[in-house]
CSV table of C-alpha atoms in Angstrom, one decimal:
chain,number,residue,atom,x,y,z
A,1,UNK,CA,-76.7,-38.8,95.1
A,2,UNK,CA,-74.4,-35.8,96.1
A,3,UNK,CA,-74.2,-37.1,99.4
A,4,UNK,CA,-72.7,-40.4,97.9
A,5,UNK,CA,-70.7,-38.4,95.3
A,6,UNK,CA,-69.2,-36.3,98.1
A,7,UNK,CA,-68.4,-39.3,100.7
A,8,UNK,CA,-66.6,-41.2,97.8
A,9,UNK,CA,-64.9,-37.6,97.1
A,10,UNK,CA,-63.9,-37.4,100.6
A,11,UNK,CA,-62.5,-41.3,100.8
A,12,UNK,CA,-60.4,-40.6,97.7
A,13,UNK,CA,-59.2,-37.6,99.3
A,14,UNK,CA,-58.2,-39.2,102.8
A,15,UNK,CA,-56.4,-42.2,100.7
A,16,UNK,CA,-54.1,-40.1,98.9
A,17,UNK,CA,-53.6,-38.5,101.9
A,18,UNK,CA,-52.6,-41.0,103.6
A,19,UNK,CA,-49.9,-42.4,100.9
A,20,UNK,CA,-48.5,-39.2,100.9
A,21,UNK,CA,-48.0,-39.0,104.7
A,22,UNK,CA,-46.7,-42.5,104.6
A,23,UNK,CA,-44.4,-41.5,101.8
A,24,UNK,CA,-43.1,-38.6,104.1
A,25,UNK,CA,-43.0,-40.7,107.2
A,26,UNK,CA,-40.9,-42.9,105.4
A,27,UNK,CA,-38.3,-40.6,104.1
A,28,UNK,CA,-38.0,-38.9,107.8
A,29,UNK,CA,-37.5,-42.0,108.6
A,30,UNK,CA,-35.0,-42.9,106.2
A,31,UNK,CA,-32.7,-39.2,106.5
A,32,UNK,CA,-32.8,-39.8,110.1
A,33,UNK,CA,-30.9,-44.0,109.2
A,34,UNK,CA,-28.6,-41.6,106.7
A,35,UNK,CA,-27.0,-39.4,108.8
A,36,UNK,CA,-26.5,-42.5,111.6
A,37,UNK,CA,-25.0,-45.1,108.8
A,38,UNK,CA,-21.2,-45.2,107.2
A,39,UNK,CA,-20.8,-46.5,103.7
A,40,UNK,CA,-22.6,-49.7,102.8
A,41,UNK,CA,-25.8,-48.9,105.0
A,42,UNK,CA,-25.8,-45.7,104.0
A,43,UNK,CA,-25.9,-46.8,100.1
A,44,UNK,CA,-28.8,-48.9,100.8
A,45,UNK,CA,-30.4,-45.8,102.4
A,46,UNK,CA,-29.3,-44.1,99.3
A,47,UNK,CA,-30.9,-46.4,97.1
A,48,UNK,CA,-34.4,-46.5,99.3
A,49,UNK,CA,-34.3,-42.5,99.0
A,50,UNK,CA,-34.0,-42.0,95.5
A,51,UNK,CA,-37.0,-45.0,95.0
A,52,UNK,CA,-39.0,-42.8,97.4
A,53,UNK,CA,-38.0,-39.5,95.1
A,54,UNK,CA,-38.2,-41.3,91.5
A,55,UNK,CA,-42.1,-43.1,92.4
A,56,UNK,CA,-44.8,-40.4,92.3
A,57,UNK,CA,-46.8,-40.4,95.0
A,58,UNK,CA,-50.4,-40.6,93.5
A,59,UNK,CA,-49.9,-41.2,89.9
A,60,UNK,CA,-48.1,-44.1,88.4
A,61,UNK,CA,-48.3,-42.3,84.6
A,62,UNK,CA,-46.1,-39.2,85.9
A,63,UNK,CA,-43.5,-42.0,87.6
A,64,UNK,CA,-43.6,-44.2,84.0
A,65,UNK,CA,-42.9,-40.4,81.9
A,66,UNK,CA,-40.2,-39.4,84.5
A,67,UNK,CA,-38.7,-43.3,83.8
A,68,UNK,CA,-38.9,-42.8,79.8
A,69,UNK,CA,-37.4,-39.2,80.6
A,70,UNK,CA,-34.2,-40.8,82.5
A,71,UNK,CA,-33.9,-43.7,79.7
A,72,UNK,CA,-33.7,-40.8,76.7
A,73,UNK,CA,-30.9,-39.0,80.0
A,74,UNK,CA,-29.0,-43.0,79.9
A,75,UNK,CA,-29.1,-42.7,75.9
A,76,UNK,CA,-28.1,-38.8,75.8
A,77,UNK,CA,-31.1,-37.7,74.1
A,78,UNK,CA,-31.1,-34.7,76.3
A,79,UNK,CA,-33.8,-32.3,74.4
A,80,UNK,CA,-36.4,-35.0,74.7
A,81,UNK,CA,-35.5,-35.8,78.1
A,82,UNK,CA,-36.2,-32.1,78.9
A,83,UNK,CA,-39.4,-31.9,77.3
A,84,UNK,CA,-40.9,-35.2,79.2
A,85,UNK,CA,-39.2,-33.4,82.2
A,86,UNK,CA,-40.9,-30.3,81.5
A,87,UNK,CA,-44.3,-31.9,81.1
A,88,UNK,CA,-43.9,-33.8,83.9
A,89,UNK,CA,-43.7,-30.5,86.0
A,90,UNK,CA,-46.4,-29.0,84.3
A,91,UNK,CA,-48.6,-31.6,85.4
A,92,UNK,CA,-47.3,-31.4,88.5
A,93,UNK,CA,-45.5,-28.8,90.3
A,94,UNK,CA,-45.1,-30.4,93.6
A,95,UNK,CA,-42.8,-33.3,92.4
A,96,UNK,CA,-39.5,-32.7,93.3
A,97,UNK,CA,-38.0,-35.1,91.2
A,98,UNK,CA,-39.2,-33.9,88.1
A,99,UNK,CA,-37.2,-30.6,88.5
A,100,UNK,CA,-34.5,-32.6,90.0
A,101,UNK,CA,-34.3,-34.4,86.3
A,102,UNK,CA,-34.8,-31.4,84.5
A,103,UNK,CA,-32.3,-29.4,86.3
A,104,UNK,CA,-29.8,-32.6,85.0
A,105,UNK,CA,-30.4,-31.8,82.3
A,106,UNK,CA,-30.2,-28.4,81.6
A,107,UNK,CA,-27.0,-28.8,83.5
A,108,UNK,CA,-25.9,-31.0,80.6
A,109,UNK,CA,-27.1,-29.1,78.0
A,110,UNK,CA,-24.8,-25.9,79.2
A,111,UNK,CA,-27.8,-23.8,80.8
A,112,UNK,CA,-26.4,-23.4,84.4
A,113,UNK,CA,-28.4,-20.8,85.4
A,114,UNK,CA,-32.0,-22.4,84.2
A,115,UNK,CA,-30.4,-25.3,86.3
A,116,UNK,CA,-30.0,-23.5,89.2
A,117,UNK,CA,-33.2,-22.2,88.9
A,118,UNK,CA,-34.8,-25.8,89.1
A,119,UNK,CA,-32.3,-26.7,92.3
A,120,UNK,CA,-34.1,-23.8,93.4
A,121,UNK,CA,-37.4,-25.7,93.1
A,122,UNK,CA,-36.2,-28.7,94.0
A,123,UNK,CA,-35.0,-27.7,97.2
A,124,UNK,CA,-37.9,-25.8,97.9
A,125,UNK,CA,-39.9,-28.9,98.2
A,126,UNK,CA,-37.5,-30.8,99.5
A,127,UNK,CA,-34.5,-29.0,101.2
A,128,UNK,CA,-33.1,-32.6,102.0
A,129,UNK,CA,-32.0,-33.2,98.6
A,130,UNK,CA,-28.7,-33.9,98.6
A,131,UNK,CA,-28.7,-35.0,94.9
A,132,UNK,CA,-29.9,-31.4,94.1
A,133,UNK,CA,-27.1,-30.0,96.5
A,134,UNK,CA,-24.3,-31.8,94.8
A,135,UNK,CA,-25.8,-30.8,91.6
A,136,UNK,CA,-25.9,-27.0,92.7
A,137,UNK,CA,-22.3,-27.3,93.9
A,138,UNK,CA,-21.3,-28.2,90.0
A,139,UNK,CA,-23.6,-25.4,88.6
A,140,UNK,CA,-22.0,-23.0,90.9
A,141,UNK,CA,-18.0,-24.2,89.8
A,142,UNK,CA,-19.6,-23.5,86.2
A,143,UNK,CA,-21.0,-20.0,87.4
A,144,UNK,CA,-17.6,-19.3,89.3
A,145,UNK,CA,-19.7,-19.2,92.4
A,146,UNK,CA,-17.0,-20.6,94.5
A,147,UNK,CA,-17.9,-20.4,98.0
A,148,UNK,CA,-21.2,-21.5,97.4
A,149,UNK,CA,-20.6,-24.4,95.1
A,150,UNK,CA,-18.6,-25.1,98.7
A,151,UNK,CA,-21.7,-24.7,100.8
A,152,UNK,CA,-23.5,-26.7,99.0
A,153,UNK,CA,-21.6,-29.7,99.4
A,154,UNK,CA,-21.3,-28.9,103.0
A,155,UNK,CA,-25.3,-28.9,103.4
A,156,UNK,CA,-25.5,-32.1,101.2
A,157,UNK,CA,-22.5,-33.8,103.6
A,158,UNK,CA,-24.4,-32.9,106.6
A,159,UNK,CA,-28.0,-34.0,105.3
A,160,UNK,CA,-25.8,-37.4,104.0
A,161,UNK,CA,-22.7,-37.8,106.0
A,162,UNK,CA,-20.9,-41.0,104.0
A,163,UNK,CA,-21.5,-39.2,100.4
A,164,UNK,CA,-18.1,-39.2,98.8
A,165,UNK,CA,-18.4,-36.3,96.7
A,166,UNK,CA,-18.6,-33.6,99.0
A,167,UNK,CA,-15.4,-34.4,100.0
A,168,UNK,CA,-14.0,-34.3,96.9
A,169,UNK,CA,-15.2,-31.7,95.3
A,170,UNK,CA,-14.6,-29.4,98.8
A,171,UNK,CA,-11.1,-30.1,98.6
A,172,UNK,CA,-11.1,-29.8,94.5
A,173,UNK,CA,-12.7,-26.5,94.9
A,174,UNK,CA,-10.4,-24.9,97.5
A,175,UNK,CA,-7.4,-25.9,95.8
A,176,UNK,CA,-9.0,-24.2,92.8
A,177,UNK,CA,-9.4,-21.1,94.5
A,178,UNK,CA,-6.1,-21.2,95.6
A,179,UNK,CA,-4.6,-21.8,92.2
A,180,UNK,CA,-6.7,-18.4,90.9
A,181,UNK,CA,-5.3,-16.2,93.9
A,182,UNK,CA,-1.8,-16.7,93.1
């Protein structure tokens, strides 16, 4: 019987396993199509991404609580957002995505630094993140962290060369800078 109990154990194993290397080959896959693709290719690579980032890879629960999280986000309900977020990451630590949401929110709710402290995380799992970058680069304008709100949107152009805000906020941010050494 522990020999069965421990084959099945080990065929579980291999199967999430496998998703999750699938999941990963997929997004190589997928950064690699980004930084080759302008504008309307690049928004469908986009889109595929962030399906990738918002579907857990092993448990369909955690990817329905981070969904009911981003719907109380879309109605501005941001204190129950952030505790579905938070519970989220306590059940698992590995997800990106959950600290992705939660730092949004906590950006929203005025608490730049816990924000930058779960783009810390976020990027620590996955450093192509380019959602997480931008985001850094407006909790840094908010900390008066200049130059790095600046490199930021570099790394998140480079990972994602058609993303429009980079661009922007580059520009924005020097002229800023600019404004407040006069």
């Amino acid at each position: 019987m522990k020999k069965l109990f421990f084959v099945i154990l080990v065929y579980l194993f291999s199967q999430v396993s496998s998703l999750a290397n699938e999941r990963d080959t997929r997004l190589n896959q997928l950064f690699n199509e980004l930084k080759a693709n302008k504008s309307k290719v690049a928004l469908i690579i986009e889109q595929e991404i962030w399906a990738l980032w918002s579907t857990h890879p092993t448990d369909e629960k955690l990817t329905a609580r981070l969904e009911e999280g981003s719907q109380f986000v879309r109605d501005q309900n941001y204190i129950k957002a952030k505790d579905i977020f938070t519970e989220v990451i306590n059940l698992d630590q590995s997800w990106a995505e959950a600290w992705n949401k939660r730092a949004t929110v906590l950006y929203m709710l005025g608490e730049f630094q816990k924000s930058q402290d779960d783009i810390d995380q976020v990027l620590a799992l996955e450093q192509r993140h380019f959602g997480a970058l931008a985001g850094q680069g407006l909790v840094n304008i908010q900390l008066k962290n200049y130059e790095k709100a600046i490199k930021s949107y570099e790394q998140a152009q480079d990972i994602y060369p058609a993303m429009r805000s980079p661009k922007i906020m580059i520009k924005q941010i020097k002229e800023l800078i600019k404004e407040q050494s006069i």
